[in-house]
mmCIF file of C-alpha atoms and ligand atoms in Angstrom:
data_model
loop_
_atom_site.group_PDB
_atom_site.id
_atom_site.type_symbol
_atom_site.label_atom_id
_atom_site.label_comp_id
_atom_site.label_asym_id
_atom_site.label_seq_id
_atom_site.Cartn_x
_atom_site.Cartn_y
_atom_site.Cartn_z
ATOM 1 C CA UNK A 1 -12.234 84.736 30.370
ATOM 2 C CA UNK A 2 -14.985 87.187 28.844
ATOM 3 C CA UNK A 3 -18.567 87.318 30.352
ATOM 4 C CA UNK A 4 -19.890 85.581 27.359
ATOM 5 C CA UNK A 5 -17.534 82.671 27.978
ATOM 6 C CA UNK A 6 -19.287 78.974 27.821
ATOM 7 C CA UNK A 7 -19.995 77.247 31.015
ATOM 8 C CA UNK A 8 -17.662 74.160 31.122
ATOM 9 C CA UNK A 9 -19.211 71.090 29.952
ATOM 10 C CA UNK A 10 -19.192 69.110 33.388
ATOM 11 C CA UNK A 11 -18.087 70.895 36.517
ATOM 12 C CA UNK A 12 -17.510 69.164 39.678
ATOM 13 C CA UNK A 13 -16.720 70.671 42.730
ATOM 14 C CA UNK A 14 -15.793 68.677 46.375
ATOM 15 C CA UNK A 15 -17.934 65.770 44.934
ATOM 16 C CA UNK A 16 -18.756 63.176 47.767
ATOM 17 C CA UNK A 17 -21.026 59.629 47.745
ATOM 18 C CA UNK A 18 -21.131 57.063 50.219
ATOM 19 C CA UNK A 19 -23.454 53.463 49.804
ATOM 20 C CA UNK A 20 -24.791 53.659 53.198
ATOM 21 C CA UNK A 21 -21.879 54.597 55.498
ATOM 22 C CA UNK A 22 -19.353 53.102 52.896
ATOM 23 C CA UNK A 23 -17.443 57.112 51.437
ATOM 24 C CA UNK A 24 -17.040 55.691 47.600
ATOM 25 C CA UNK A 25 -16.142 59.137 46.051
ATOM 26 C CA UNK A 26 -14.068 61.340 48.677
ATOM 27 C CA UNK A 27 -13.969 65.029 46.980
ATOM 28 C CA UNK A 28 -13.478 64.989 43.319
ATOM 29 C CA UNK A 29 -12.676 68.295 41.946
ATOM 30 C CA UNK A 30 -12.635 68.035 37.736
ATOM 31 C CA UNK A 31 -13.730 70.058 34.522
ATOM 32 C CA UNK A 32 -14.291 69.222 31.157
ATOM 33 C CA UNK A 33 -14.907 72.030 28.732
ATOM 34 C CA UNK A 34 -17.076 71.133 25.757
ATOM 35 C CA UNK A 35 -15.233 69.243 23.147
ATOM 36 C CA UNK A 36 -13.297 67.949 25.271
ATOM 37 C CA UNK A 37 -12.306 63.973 25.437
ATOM 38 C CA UNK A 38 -11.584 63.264 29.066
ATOM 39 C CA UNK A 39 -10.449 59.454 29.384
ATOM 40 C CA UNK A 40 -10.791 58.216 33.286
ATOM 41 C CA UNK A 41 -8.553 55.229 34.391
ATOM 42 C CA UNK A 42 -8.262 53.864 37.804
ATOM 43 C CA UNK A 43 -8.414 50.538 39.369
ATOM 44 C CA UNK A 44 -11.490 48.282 39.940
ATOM 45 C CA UNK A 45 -13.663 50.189 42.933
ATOM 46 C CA UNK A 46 -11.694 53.554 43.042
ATOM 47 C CA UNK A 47 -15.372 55.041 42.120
ATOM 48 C CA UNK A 48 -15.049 55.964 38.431
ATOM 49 C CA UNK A 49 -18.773 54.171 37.674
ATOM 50 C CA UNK A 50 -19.897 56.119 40.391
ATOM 51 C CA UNK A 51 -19.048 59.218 39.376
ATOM 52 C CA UNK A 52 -19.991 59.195 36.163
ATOM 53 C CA UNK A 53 -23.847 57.633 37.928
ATOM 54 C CA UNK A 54 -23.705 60.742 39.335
ATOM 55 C CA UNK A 55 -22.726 63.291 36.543
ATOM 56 C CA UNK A 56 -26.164 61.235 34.955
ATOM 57 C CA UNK A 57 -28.610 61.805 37.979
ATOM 58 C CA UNK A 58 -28.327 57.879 38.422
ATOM 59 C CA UNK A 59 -27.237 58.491 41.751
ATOM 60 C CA UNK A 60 -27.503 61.804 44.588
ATOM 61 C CA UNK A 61 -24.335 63.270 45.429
ATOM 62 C CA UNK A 62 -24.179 63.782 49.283
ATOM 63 C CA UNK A 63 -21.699 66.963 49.284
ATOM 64 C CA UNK A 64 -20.309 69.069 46.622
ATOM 65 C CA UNK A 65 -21.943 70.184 43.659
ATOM 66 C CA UNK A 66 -22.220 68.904 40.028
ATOM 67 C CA UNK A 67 -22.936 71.053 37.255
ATOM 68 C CA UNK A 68 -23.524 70.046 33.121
ATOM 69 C CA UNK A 69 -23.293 73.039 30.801
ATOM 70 C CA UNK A 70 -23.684 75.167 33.648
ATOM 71 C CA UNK A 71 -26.849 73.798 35.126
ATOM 72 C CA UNK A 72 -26.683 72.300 39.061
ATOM 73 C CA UNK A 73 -27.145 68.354 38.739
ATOM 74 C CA UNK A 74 -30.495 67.996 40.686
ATOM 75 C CA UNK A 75 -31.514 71.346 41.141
ATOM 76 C CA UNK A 76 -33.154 73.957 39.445
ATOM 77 C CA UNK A 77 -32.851 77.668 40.544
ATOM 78 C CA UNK A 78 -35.710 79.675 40.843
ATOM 79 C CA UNK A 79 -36.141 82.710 42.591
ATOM 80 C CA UNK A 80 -33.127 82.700 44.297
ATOM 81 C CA UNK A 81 -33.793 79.236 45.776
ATOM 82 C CA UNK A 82 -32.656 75.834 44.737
ATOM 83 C CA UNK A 83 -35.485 73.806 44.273
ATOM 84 C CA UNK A 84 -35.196 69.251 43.879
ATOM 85 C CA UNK A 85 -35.747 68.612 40.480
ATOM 86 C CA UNK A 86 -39.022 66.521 40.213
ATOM 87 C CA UNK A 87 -38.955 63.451 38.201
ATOM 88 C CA UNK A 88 -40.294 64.543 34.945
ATOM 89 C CA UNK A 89 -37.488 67.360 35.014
ATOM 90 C CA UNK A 90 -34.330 64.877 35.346
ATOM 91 C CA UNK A 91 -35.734 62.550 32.639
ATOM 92 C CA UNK A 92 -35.597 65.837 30.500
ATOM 93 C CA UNK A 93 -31.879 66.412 31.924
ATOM 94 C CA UNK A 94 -30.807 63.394 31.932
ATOM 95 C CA UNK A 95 -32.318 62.915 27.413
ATOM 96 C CA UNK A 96 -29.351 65.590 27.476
ATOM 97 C CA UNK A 97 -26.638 63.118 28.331
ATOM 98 C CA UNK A 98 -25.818 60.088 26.747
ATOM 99 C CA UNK A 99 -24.545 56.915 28.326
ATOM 100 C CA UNK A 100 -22.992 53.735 27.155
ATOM 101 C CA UNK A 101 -22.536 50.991 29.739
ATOM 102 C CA UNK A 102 -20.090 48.040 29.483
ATOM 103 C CA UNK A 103 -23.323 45.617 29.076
ATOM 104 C CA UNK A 104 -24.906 46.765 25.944
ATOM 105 C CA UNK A 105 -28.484 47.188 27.291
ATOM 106 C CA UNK A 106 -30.457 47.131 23.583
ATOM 107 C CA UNK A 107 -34.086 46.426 24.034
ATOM 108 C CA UNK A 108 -34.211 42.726 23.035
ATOM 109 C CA UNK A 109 -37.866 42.814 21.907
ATOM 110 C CA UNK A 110 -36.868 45.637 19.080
ATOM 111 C CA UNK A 111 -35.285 45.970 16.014
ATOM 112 C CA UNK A 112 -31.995 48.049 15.562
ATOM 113 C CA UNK A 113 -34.190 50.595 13.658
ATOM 114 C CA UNK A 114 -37.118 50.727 17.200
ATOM 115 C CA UNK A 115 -33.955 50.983 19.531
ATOM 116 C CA UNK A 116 -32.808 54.138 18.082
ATOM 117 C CA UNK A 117 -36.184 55.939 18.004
ATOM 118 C CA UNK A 118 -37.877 55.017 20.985
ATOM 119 C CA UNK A 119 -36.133 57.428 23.441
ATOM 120 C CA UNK A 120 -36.721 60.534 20.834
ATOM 121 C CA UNK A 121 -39.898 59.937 20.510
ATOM 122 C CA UNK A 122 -41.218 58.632 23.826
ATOM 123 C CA UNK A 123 -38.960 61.387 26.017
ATOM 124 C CA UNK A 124 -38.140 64.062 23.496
ATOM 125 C CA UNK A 125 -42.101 63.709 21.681
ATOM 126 C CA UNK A 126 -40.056 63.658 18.362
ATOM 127 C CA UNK A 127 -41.934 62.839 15.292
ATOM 128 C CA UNK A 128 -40.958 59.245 14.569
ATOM 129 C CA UNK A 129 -40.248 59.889 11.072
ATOM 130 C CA UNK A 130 -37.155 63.104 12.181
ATOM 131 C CA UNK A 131 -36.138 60.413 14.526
ATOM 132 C CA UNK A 132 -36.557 57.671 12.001
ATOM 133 C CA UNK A 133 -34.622 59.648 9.637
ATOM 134 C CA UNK A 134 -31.402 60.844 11.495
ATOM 135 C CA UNK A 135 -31.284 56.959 13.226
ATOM 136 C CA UNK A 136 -30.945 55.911 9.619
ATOM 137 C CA UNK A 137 -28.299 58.591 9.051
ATOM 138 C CA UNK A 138 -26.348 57.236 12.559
ATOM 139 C CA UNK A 139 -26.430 53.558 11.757
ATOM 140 C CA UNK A 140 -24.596 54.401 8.712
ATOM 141 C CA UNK A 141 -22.002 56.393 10.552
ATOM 142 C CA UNK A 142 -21.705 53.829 12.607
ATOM 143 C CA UNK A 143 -21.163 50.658 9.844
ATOM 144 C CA UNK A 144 -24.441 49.397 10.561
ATOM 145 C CA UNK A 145 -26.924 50.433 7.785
ATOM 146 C CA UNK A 146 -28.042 47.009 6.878
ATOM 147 C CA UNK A 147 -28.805 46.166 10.282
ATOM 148 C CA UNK A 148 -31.782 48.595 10.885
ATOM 149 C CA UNK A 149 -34.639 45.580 10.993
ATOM 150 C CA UNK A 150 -32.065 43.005 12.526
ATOM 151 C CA UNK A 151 -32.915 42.449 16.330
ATOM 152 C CA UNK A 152 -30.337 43.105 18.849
ATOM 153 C CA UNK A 153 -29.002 39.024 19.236
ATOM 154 C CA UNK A 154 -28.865 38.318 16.146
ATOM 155 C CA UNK A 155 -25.658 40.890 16.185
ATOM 156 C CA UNK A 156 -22.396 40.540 17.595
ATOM 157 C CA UNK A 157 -21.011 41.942 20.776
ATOM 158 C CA UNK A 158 -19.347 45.059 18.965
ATOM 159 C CA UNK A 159 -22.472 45.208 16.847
ATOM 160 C CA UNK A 160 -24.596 45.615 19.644
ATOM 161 C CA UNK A 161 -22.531 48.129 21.488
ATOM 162 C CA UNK A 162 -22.333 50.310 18.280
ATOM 163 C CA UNK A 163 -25.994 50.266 18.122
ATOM 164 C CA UNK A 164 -26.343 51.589 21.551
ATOM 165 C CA UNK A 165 -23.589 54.347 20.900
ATOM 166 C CA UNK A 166 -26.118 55.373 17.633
ATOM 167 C CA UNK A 167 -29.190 54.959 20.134
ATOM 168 C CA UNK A 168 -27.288 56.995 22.732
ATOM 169 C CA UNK A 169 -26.856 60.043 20.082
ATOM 170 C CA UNK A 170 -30.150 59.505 18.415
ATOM 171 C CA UNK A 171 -31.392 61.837 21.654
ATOM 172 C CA UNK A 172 -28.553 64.428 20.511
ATOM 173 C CA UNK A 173 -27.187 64.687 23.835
ATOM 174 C CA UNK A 174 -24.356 67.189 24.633
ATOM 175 C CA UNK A 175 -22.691 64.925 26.463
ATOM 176 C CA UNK A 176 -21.432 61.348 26.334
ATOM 177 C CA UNK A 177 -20.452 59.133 29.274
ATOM 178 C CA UNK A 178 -18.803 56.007 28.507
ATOM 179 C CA UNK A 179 -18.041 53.574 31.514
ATOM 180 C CA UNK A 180 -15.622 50.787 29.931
ATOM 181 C CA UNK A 181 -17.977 50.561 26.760
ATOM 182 C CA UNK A 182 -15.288 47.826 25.363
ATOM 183 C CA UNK A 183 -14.617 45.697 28.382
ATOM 184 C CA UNK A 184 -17.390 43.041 28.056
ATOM 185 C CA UNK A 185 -16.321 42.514 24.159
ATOM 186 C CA UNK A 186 -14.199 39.878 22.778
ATOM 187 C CA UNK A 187 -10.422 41.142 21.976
ATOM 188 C CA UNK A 188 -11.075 41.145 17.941
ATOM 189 C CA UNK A 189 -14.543 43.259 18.340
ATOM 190 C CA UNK A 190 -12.436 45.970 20.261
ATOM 191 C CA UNK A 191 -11.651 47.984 17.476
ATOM 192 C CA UNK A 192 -14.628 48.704 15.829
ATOM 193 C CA UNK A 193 -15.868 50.067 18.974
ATOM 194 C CA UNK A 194 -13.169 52.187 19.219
ATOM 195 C CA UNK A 195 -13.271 53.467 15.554
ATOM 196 C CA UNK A 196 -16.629 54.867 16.140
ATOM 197 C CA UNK A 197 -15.384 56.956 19.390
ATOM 198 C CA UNK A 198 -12.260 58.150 17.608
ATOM 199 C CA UNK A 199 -14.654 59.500 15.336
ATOM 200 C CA UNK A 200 -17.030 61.242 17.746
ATOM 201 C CA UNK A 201 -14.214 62.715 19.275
ATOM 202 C CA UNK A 202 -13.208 63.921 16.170
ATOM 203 C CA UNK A 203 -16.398 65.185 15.577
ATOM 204 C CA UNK A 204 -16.516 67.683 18.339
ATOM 205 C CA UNK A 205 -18.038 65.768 21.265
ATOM 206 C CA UNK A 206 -17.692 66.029 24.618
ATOM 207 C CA UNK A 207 -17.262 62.800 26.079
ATOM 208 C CA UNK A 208 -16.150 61.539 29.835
ATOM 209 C CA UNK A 209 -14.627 57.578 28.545
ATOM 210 C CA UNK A 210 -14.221 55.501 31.517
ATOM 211 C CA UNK A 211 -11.464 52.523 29.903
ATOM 212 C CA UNK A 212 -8.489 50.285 30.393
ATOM 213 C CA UNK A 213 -7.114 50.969 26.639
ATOM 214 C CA UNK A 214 -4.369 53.062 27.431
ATOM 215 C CA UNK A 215 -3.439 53.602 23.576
ATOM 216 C CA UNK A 216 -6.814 54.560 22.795
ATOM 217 C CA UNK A 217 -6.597 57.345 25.872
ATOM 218 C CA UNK A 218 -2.965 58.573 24.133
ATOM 219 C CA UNK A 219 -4.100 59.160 21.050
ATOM 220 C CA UNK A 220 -7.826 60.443 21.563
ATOM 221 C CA UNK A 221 -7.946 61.874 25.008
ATOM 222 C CA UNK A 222 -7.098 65.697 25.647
ATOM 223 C CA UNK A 223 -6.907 64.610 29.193
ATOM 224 C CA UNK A 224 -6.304 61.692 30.858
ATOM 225 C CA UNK A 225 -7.627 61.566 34.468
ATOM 226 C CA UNK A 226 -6.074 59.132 37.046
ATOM 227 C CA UNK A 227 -8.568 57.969 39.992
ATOM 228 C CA UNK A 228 -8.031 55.441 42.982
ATOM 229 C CA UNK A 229 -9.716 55.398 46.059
ATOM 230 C CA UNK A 230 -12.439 58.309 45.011
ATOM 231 C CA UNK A 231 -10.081 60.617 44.494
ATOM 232 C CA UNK A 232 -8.525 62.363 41.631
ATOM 233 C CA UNK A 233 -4.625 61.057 41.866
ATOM 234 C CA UNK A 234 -3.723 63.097 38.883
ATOM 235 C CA UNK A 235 -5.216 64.835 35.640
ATOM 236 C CA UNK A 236 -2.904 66.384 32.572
ATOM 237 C CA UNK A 237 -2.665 65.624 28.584
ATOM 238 C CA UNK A 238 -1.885 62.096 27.742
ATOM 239 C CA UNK A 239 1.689 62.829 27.775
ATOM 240 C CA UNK A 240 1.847 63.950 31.245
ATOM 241 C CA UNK A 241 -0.077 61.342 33.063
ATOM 242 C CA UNK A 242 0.882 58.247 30.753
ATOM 243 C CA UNK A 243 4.175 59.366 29.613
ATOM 244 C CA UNK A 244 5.888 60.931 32.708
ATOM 245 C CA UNK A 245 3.228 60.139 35.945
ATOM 246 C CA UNK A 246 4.107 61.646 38.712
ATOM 247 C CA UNK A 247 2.551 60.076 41.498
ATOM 248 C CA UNK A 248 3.770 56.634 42.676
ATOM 249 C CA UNK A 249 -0.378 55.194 42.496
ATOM 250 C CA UNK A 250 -0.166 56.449 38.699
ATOM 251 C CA UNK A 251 3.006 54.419 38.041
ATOM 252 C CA UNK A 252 2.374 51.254 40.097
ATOM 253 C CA UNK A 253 -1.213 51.369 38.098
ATOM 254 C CA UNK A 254 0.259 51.914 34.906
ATOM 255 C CA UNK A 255 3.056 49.149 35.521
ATOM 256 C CA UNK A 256 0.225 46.584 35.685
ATOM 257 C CA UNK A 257 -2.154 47.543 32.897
ATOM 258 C CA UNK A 258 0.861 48.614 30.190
HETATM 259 P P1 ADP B 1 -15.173 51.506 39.678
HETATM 260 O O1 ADP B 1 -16.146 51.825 38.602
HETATM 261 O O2 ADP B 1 -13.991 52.425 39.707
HETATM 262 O O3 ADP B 1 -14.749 50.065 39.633
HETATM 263 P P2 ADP B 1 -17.445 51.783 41.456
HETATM 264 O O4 ADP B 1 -17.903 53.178 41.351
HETATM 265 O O5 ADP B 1 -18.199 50.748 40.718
HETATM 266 O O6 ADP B 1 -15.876 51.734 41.078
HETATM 267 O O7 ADP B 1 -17.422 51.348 42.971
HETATM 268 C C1 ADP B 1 -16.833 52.118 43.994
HETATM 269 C C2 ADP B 1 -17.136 51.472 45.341
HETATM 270 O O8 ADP B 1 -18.521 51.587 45.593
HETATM 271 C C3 ADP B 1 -16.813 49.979 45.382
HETATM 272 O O9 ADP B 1 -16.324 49.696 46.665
HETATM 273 C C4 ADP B 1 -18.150 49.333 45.168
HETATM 274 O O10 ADP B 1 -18.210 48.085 45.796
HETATM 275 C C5 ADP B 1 -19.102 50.303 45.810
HETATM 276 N N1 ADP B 1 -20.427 50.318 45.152
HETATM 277 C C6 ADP B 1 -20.658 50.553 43.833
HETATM 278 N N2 ADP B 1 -21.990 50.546 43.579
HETATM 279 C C7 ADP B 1 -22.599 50.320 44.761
HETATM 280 C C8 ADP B 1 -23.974 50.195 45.166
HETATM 281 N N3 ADP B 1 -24.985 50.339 44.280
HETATM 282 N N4 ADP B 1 -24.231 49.958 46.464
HETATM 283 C C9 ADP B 1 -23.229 49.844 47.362
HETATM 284 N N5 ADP B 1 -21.915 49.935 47.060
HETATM 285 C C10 ADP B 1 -21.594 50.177 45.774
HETATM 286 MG MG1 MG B 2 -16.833 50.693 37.015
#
């Protein structure tokens, strides 16, 4: 490592959470480095949603630290001191980070088009045309170019959740959290979904993918993280932890969703 090296992308050191006196994440070391594709498998409740809530300032951490391209999640440093960041400051951290849920979460009352550019322009004080511009320039990456004026349920399910992957970029983020961004769609609508990730990833971003598709995480993931119970079980290329997993949780998990 050189002194100029980059930060990684996400850094998370001892990371703990509890809901009340309920301990949902129990001291999750991981890294990403920036282009990396990190998919994140575990059972229902082992904390993955969690986690990633916290990575997005959705949720305060109770020990450990956080940090996204080097910066302390809910803190800013000045002076020496760590200072809370104030509201106004994690909506500008948090424009920095995109997120795609398993419910696609459009804004009903707008068109595809008024989706994309609300956040750049109502967060980032954008001029609507720029945002207007590169949402037009997303839809099309994304298949939907002749959907701009549609409204969100007139779409279907895969549709809708591309939209929100364009909306999600629209703010340029550095980073892109996905928490099972296929699960709620029908089998057939999968695809499409996935096609658009495949080609993020290929593009260069960094992206955390919380998802049960185990052949999408061995051909797109650089690493494949295994969670249960809040912890970390085991982390290593697809090959390692889907090919040849080492820990009996990893197999018994595997056995069930293969
Ligand atoms: P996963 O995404 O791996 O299914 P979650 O992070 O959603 O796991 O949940 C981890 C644990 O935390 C579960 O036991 C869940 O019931 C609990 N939990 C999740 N969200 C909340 C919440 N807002 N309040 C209280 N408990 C929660
Ligand atoms: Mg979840």
């Amino acid at each position: 490592m050189t002194a100029t090296a980059t930060p990684p992308m996400v850094e998370a050191i001892g990371v703990h959470k509890y809901y009340g006196s309920n301990l949902v994440v129990k001291g999750i070391d991981l890294s990403v480095t920036q282009g990396e594709v990190m998919c994140l498998l575990g059972p229902s409740g082992s904390g993955k949603s969690t986690f990633l809530r916290c990575i997005n300032h959705l949720e305060k951490i109770n020990a450990g630290t956080i940090r996204v391209a080097g910066e302390l999640v809910g803190y800013r440093q000045h002076n020496d001191r760590l200072h809370e960041l104030r509201d106004a400051e994690i909506a500008t951290r948090r424009s920095e980070i995109g997120m795609v849920f398993q419910q696609f979460n459009l804004f009903p009352h707008m068109t595809v088009l008024q989706n994309l550019i609300e956040a750049p322009v109502l967060v980032r004080r954008e001029k609507a045309a720029e945002a207007r511009a590169r949402a037009r320039t997303l839809l099309e990456r994304v298949g939907l170019a002749d959907k701009a004026d549609a409204y969100p349920r007139s779409l279907s399910g895969g549709q809708q959740q591309r939209v929100a992957i364009a909306r999600a970029l629209n703010m340029r983020p550095k980073l892109m959290l996905f928490d099972e961004p296929t699960s709620a769609l029908d089998p057939e609508l999968v695809g499409e979904v996935l096609d658009v990730m495949r080609d993020l990833a290929a593009d260069g971003m960094t992206m955390i993918v919380v998802t049960h598709e185990i052949a999408f995480a061995r051909e797109v993931a650089d690493t494949v993280t295994f969670m249960d119970d809040g912890v970390v079980v085991e982390s290593g290329t697809p090959a390692e932890v889907l090919g040849n997993p080492r820990h009996p949780r990893t197999q018994s998990f595997l056995a069930k969703v293969l």
